[in-house]
PDB file of C-alpha atoms in Angstrom:
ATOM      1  CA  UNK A 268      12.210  46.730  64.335  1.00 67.00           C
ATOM      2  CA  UNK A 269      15.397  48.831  63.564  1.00 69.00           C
ATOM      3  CA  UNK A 270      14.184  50.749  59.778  1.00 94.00           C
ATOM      4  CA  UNK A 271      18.023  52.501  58.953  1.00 97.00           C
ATOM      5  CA  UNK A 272      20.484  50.231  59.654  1.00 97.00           C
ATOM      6  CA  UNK A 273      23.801  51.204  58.937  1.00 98.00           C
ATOM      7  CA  UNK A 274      26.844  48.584  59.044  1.00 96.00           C
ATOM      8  CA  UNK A 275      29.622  48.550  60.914  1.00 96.00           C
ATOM      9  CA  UNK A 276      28.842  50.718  63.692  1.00 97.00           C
ATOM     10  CA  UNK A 277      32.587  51.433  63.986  1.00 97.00           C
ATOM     11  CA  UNK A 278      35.131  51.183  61.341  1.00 97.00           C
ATOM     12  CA  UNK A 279      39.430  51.666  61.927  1.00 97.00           C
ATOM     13  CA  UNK A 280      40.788  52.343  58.454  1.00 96.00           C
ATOM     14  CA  UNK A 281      44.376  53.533  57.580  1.00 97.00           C
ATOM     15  CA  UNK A 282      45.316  56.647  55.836  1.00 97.00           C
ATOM     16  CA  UNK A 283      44.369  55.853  52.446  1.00 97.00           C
ATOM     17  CA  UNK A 284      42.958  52.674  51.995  1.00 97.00           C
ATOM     18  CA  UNK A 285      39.289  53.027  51.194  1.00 97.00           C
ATOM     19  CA  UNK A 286      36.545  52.048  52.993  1.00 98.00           C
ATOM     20  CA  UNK A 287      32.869  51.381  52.279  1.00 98.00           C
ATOM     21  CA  UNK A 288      30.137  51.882  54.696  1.00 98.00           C
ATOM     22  CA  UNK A 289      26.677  50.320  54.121  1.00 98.00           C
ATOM     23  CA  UNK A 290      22.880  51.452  54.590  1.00 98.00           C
ATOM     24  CA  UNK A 291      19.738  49.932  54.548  1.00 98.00           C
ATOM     25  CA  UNK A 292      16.164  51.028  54.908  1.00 98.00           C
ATOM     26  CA  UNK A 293      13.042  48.703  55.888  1.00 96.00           C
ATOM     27  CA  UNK A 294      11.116  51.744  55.030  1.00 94.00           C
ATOM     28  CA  UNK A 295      10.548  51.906  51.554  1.00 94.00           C
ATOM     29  CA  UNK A 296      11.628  55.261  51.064  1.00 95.00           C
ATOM     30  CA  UNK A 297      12.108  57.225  47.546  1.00 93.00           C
ATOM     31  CA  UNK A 298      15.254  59.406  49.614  1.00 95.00           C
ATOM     32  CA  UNK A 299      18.149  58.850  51.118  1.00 97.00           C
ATOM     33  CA  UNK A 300      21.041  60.768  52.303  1.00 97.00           C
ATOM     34  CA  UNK A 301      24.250  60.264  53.511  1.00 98.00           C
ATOM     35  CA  UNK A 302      25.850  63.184  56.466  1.00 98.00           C
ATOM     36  CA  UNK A 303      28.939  63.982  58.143  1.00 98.00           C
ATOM     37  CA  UNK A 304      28.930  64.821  61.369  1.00 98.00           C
ATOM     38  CA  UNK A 305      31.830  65.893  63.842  1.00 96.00           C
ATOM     39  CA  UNK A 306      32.014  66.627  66.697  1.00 93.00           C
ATOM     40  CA  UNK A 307      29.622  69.346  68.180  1.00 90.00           C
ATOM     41  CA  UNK A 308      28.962  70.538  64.334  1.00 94.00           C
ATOM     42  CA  UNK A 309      25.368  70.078  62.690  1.00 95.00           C
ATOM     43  CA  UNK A 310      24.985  67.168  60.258  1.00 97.00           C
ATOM     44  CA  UNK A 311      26.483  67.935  56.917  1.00 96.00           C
ATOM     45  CA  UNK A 312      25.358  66.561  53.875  1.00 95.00           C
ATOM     46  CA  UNK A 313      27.354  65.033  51.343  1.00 97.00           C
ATOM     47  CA  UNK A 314      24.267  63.989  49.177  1.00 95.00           C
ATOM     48  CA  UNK A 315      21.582  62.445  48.531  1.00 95.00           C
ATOM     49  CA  UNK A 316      19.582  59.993  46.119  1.00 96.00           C
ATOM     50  CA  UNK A 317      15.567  60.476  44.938  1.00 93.00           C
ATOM     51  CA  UNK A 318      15.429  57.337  43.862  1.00 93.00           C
ATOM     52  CA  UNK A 319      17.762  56.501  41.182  1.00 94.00           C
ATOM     53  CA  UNK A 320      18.811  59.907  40.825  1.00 93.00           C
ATOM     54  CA  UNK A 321      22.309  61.188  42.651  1.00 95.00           C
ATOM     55  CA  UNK A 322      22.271  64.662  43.886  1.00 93.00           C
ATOM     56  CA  UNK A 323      25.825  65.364  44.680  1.00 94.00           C
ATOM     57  CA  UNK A 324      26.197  68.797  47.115  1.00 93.00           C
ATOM     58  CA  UNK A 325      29.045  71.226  45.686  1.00 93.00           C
ATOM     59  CA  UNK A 326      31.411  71.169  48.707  1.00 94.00           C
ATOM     60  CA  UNK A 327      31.172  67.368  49.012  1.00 97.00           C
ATOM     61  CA  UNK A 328      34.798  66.413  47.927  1.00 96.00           C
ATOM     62  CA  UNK A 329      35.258  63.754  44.904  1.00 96.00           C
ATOM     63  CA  UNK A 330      37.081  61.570  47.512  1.00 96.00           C
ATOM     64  CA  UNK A 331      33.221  60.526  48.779  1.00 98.00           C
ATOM     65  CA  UNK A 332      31.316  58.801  46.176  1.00 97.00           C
ATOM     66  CA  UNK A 333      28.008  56.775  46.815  1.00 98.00           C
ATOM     67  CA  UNK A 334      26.148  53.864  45.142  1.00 97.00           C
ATOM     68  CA  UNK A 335      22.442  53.083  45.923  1.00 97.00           C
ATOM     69  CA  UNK A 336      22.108  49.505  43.859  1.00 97.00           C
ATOM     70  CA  UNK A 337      17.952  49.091  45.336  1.00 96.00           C
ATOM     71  CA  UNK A 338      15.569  51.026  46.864  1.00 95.00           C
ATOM     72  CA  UNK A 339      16.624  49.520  50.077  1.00 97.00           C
ATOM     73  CA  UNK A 340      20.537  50.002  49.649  1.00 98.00           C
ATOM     74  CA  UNK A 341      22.993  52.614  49.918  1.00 98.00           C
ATOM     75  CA  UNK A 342      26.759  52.535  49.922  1.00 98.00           C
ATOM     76  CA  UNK A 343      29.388  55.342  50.748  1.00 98.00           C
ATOM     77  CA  UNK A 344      32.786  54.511  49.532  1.00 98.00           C
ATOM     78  CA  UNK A 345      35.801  56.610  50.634  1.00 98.00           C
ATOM     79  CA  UNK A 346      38.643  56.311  48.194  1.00 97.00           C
ATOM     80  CA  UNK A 347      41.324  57.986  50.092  1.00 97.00           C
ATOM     81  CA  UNK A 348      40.685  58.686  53.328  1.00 97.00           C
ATOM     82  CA  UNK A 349      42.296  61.470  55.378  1.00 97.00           C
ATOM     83  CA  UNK A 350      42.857  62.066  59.301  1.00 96.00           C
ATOM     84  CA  UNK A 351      40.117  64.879  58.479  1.00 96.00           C
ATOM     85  CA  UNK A 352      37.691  62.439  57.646  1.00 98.00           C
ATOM     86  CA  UNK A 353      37.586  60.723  60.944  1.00 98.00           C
ATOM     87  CA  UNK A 354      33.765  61.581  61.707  1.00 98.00           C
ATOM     88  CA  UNK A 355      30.033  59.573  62.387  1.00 98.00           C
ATOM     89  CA  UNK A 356      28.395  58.866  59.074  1.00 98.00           C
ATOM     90  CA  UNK A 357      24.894  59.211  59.243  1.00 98.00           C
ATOM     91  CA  UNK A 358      22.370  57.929  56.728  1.00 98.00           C
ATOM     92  CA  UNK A 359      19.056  58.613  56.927  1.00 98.00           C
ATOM     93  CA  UNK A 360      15.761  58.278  54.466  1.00 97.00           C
ATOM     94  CA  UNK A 361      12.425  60.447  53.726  1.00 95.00           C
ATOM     95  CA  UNK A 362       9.356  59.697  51.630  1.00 91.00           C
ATOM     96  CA  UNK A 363       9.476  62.084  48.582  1.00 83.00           C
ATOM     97  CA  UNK A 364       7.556  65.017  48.227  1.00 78.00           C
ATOM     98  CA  UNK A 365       7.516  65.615  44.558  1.00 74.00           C
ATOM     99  CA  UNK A 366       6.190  68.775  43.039  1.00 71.00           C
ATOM    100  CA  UNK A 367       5.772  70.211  46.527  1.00 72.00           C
ATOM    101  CA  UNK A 368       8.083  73.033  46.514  1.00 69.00           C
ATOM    102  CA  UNK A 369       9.790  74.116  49.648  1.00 69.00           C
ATOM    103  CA  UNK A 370       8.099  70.990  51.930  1.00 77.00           C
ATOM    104  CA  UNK A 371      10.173  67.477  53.121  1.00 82.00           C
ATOM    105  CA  UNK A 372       8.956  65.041  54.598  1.00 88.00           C
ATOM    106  CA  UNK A 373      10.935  64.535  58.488  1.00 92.00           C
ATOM    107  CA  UNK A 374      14.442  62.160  57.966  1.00 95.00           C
ATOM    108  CA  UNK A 375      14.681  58.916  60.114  1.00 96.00           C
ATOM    109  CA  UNK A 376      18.628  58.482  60.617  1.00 98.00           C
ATOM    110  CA  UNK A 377      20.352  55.199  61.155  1.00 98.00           C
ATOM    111  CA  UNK A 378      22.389  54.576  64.196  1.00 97.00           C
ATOM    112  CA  UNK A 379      25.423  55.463  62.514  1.00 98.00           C
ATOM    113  CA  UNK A 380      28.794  54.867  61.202  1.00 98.00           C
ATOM    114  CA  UNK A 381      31.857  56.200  63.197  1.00 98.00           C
ATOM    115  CA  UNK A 382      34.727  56.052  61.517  1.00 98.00           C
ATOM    116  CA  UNK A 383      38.603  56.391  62.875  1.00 97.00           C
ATOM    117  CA  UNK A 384      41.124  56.939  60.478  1.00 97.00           C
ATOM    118  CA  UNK A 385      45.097  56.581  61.686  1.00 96.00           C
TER     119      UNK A 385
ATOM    120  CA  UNK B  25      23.769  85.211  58.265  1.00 68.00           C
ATOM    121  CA  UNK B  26      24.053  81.311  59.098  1.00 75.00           C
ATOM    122  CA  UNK B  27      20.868  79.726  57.027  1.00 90.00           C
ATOM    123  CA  UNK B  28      19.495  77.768  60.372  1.00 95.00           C
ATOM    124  CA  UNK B  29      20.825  79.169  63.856  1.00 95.00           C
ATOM    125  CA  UNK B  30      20.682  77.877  67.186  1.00 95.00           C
ATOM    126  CA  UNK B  31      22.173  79.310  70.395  1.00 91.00           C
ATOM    127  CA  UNK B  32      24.528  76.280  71.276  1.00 89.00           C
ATOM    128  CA  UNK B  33      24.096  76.814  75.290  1.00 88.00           C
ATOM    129  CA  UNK B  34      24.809  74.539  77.554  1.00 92.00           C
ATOM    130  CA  UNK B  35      21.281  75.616  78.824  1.00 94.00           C
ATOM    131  CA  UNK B  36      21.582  73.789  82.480  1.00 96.00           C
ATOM    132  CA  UNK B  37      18.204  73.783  84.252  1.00 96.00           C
ATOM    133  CA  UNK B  38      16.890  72.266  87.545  1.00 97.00           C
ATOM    134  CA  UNK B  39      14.680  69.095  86.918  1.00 98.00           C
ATOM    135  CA  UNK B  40      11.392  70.000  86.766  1.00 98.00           C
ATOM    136  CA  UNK B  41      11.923  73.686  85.329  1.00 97.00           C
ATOM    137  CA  UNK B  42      10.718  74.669  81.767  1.00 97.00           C
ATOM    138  CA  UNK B  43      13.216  75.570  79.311  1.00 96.00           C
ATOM    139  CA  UNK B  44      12.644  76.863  75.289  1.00 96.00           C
ATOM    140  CA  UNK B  45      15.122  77.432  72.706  1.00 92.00           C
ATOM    141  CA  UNK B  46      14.867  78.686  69.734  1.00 96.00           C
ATOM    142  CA  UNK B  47      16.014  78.192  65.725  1.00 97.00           C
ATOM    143  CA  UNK B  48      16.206  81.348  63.083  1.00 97.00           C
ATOM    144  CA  UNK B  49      16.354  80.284  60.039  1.00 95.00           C
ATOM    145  CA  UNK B  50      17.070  82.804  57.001  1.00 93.00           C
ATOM    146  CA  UNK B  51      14.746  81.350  54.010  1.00 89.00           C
ATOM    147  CA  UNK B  52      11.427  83.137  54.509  1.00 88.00           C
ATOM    148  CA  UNK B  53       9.766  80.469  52.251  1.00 85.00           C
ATOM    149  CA  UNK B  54      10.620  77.425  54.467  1.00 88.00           C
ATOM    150  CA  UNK B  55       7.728  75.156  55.147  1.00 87.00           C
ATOM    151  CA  UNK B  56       9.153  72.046  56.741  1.00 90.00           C
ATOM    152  CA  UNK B  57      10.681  72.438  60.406  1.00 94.00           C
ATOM    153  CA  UNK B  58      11.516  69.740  62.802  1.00 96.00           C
ATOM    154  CA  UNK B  59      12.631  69.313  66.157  1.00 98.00           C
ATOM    155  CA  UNK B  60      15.484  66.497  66.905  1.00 98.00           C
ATOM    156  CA  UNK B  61      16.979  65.061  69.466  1.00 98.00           C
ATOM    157  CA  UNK B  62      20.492  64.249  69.933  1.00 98.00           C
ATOM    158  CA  UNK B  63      22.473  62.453  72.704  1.00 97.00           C
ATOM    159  CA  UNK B  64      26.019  62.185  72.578  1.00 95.00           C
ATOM    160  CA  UNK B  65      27.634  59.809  70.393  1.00 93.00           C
ATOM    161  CA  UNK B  66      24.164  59.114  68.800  1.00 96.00           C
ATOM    162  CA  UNK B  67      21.999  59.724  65.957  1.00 97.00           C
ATOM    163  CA  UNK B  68      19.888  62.233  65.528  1.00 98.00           C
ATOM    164  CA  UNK B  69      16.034  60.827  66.433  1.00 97.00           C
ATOM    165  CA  UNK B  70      13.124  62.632  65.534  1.00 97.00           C
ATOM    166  CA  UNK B  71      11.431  64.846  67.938  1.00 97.00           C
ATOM    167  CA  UNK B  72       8.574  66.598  66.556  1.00 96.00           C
ATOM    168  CA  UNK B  73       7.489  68.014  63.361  1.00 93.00           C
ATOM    169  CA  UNK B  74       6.859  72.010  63.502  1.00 93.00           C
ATOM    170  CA  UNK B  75       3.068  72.859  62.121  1.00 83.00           C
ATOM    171  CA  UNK B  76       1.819  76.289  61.103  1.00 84.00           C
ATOM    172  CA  UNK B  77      -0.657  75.927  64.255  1.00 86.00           C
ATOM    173  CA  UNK B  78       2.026  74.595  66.284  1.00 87.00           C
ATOM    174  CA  UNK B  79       2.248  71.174  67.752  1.00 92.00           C
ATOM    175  CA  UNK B  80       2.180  69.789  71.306  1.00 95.00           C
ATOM    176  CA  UNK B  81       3.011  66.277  72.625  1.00 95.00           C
ATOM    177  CA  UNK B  82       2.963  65.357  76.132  1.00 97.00           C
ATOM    178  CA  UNK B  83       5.628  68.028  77.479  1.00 98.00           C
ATOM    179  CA  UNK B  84       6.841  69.459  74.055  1.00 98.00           C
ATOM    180  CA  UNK B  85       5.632  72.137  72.370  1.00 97.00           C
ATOM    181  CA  UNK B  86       6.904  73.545  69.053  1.00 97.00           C
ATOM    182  CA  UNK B  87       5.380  76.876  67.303  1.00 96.00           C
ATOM    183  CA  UNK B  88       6.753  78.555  64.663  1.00 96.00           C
ATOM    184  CA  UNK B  89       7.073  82.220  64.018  1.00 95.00           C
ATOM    185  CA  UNK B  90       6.689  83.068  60.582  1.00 93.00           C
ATOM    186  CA  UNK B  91       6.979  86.986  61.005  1.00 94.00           C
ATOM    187  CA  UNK B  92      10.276  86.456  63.172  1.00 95.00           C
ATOM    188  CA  UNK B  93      11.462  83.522  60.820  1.00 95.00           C
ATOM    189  CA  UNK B  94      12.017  81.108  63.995  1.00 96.00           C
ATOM    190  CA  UNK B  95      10.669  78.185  65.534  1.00 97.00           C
ATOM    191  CA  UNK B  96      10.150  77.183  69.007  1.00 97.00           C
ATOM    192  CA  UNK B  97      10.436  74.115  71.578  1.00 97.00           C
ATOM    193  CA  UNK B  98       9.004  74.459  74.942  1.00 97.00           C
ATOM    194  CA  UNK B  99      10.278  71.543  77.924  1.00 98.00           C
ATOM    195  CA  UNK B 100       7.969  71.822  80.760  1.00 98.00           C
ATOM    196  CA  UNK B 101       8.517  69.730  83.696  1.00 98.00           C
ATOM    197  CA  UNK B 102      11.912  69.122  82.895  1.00 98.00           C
ATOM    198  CA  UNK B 103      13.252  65.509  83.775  1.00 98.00           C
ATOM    199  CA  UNK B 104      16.922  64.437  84.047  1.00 98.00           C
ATOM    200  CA  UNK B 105      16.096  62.326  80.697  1.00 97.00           C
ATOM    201  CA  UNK B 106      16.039  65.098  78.472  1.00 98.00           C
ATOM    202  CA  UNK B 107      19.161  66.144  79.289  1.00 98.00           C
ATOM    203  CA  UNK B 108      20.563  66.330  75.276  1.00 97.00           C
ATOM    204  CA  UNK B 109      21.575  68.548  72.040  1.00 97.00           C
ATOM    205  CA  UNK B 110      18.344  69.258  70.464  1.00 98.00           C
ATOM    206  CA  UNK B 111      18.517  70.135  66.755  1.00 98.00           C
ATOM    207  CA  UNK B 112      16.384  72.227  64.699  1.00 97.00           C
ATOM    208  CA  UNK B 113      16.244  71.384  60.517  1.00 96.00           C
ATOM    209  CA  UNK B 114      14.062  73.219  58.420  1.00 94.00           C
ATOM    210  CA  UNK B 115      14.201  72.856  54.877  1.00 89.00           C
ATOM    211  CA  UNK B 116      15.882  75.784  52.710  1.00 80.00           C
ATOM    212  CA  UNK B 117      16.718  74.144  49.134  1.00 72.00           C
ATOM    213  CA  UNK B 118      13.485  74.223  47.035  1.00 68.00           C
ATOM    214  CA  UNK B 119      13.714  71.597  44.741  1.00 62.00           C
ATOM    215  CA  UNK B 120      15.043  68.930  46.677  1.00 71.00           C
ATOM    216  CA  UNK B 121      14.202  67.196  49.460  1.00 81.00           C
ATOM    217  CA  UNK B 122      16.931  68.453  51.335  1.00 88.00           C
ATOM    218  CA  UNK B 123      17.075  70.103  55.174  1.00 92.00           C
ATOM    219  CA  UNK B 124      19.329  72.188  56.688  1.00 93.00           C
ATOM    220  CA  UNK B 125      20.581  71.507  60.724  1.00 96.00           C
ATOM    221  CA  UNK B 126      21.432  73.804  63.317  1.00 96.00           C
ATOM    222  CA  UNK B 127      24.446  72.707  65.318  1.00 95.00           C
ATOM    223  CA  UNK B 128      22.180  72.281  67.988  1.00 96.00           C
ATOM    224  CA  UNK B 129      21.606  73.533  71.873  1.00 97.00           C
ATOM    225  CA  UNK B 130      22.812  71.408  74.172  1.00 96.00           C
ATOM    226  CA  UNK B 131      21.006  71.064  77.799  1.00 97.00           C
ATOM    227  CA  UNK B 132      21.432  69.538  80.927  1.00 97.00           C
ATOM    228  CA  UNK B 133      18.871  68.839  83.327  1.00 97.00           C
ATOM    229  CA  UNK B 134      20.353  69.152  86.984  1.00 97.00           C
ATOM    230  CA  UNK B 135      19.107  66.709  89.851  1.00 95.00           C
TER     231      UNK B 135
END
């Protein structure tokens, strides 16, 4: 029954040595997005794809990049990672709401992603 | 001005007590607002979508001020299971089918 399933549900990396975390979606959903979140701090997000198309946000460092190979795929890949990026990653999808301005559909998140760095 | 604000509590409330909170947000053109819930270590699940006529189910009610530029939930009857960090989102980048989170007010319901 689970529609955003996010693999592993915990990851250990070293300082450095990149990691990839994995999403999929049984939902058939034009979005998805891919958040931050530490602890007692909203979600942040680091972007997000409408399909095909990448929408990167401007704080989102170049150290997080993001493939989404399907509709029902999405990767986050951490090239470098710090002791500051020790977080849950969240991924979550919405239908698309094209040409309605100012109006989203509600985001179903995944269980989650929490990643230790040391 | 933080674009969507929530009081982070703790808000700790006898079971069976009602409890609101509320969510400013600082786009006066938001449309989309929505309630979630949060417990710790967890995702974010969805709670309730905010209407323009507000929107009730079971024990939760959610209205939205337009005037004010908040929204709303209401807990009546409080039970020890909605003890959480509830988060507001609206949606504050036109153009994309982004939303914005609060950081969330956290609340314990006390035996």
């Amino acid at each position: 029954d689970a529609m955003v399933i996010q693999n592993p549900r915990y990851q250990v990396t070293q300082f450095g040595k990149p990691v990839t975390l994995s999403c999929s979606q049984t939902l058939n959903h034009n979005v998805m997005y891919w958040y931050q979140q530490k602890s007692s701090q909203a979600p942040k997000l680091l972007f997000h794809y409408y399909d095909k198309d990448f929408n990167n946000e401007a704080d989102t460092p170049d150290n997080f990049q993001s493939r989404r190979p399907n509709t029902s795929f999405c990767f986050l890949d951490i090239r470098s990672p710090g002791l500051g990026d020790a977080a849950m990653y969240l991924c979550a999808t919405s239908r698309g709401a094209p040409g309605r301005v100012g109006f989203s559909y509600e985001q179903y998140f995944g269980p989650g992603t929490r990643l230790t760095v040391t | 001005r933080k674009e969507v604000e929530q009081d982070p509590g703790p808000f700790n409330v006898p079971e069976g007590a009602t409890v609101a909170f509320n969510c400013t947000y600082s786009n006066s053109a938001s449309q989309s607002f929505f309630w979630y819930r949060q417990d710790c270590r967890k995702e974010p699940k969805l709670l309730m979508s905010v209407y323009s006529s507000g929107n009730e189910d079971g024990r939760f009610t959610a209205q939205l001020n337009r005037a004010s530029q908040y929204i709303s939930l209401l807990i009546r009857d409080s039970k020890l299971s909605d003890s959480a960090t509830y988060l507001c989102a609206v949606n504050m980048d036109f153009g994309n089918e982004k939303l914005t989170f609060g950081t969330g007010t956290r609340l314990t319901i006390i035996p």
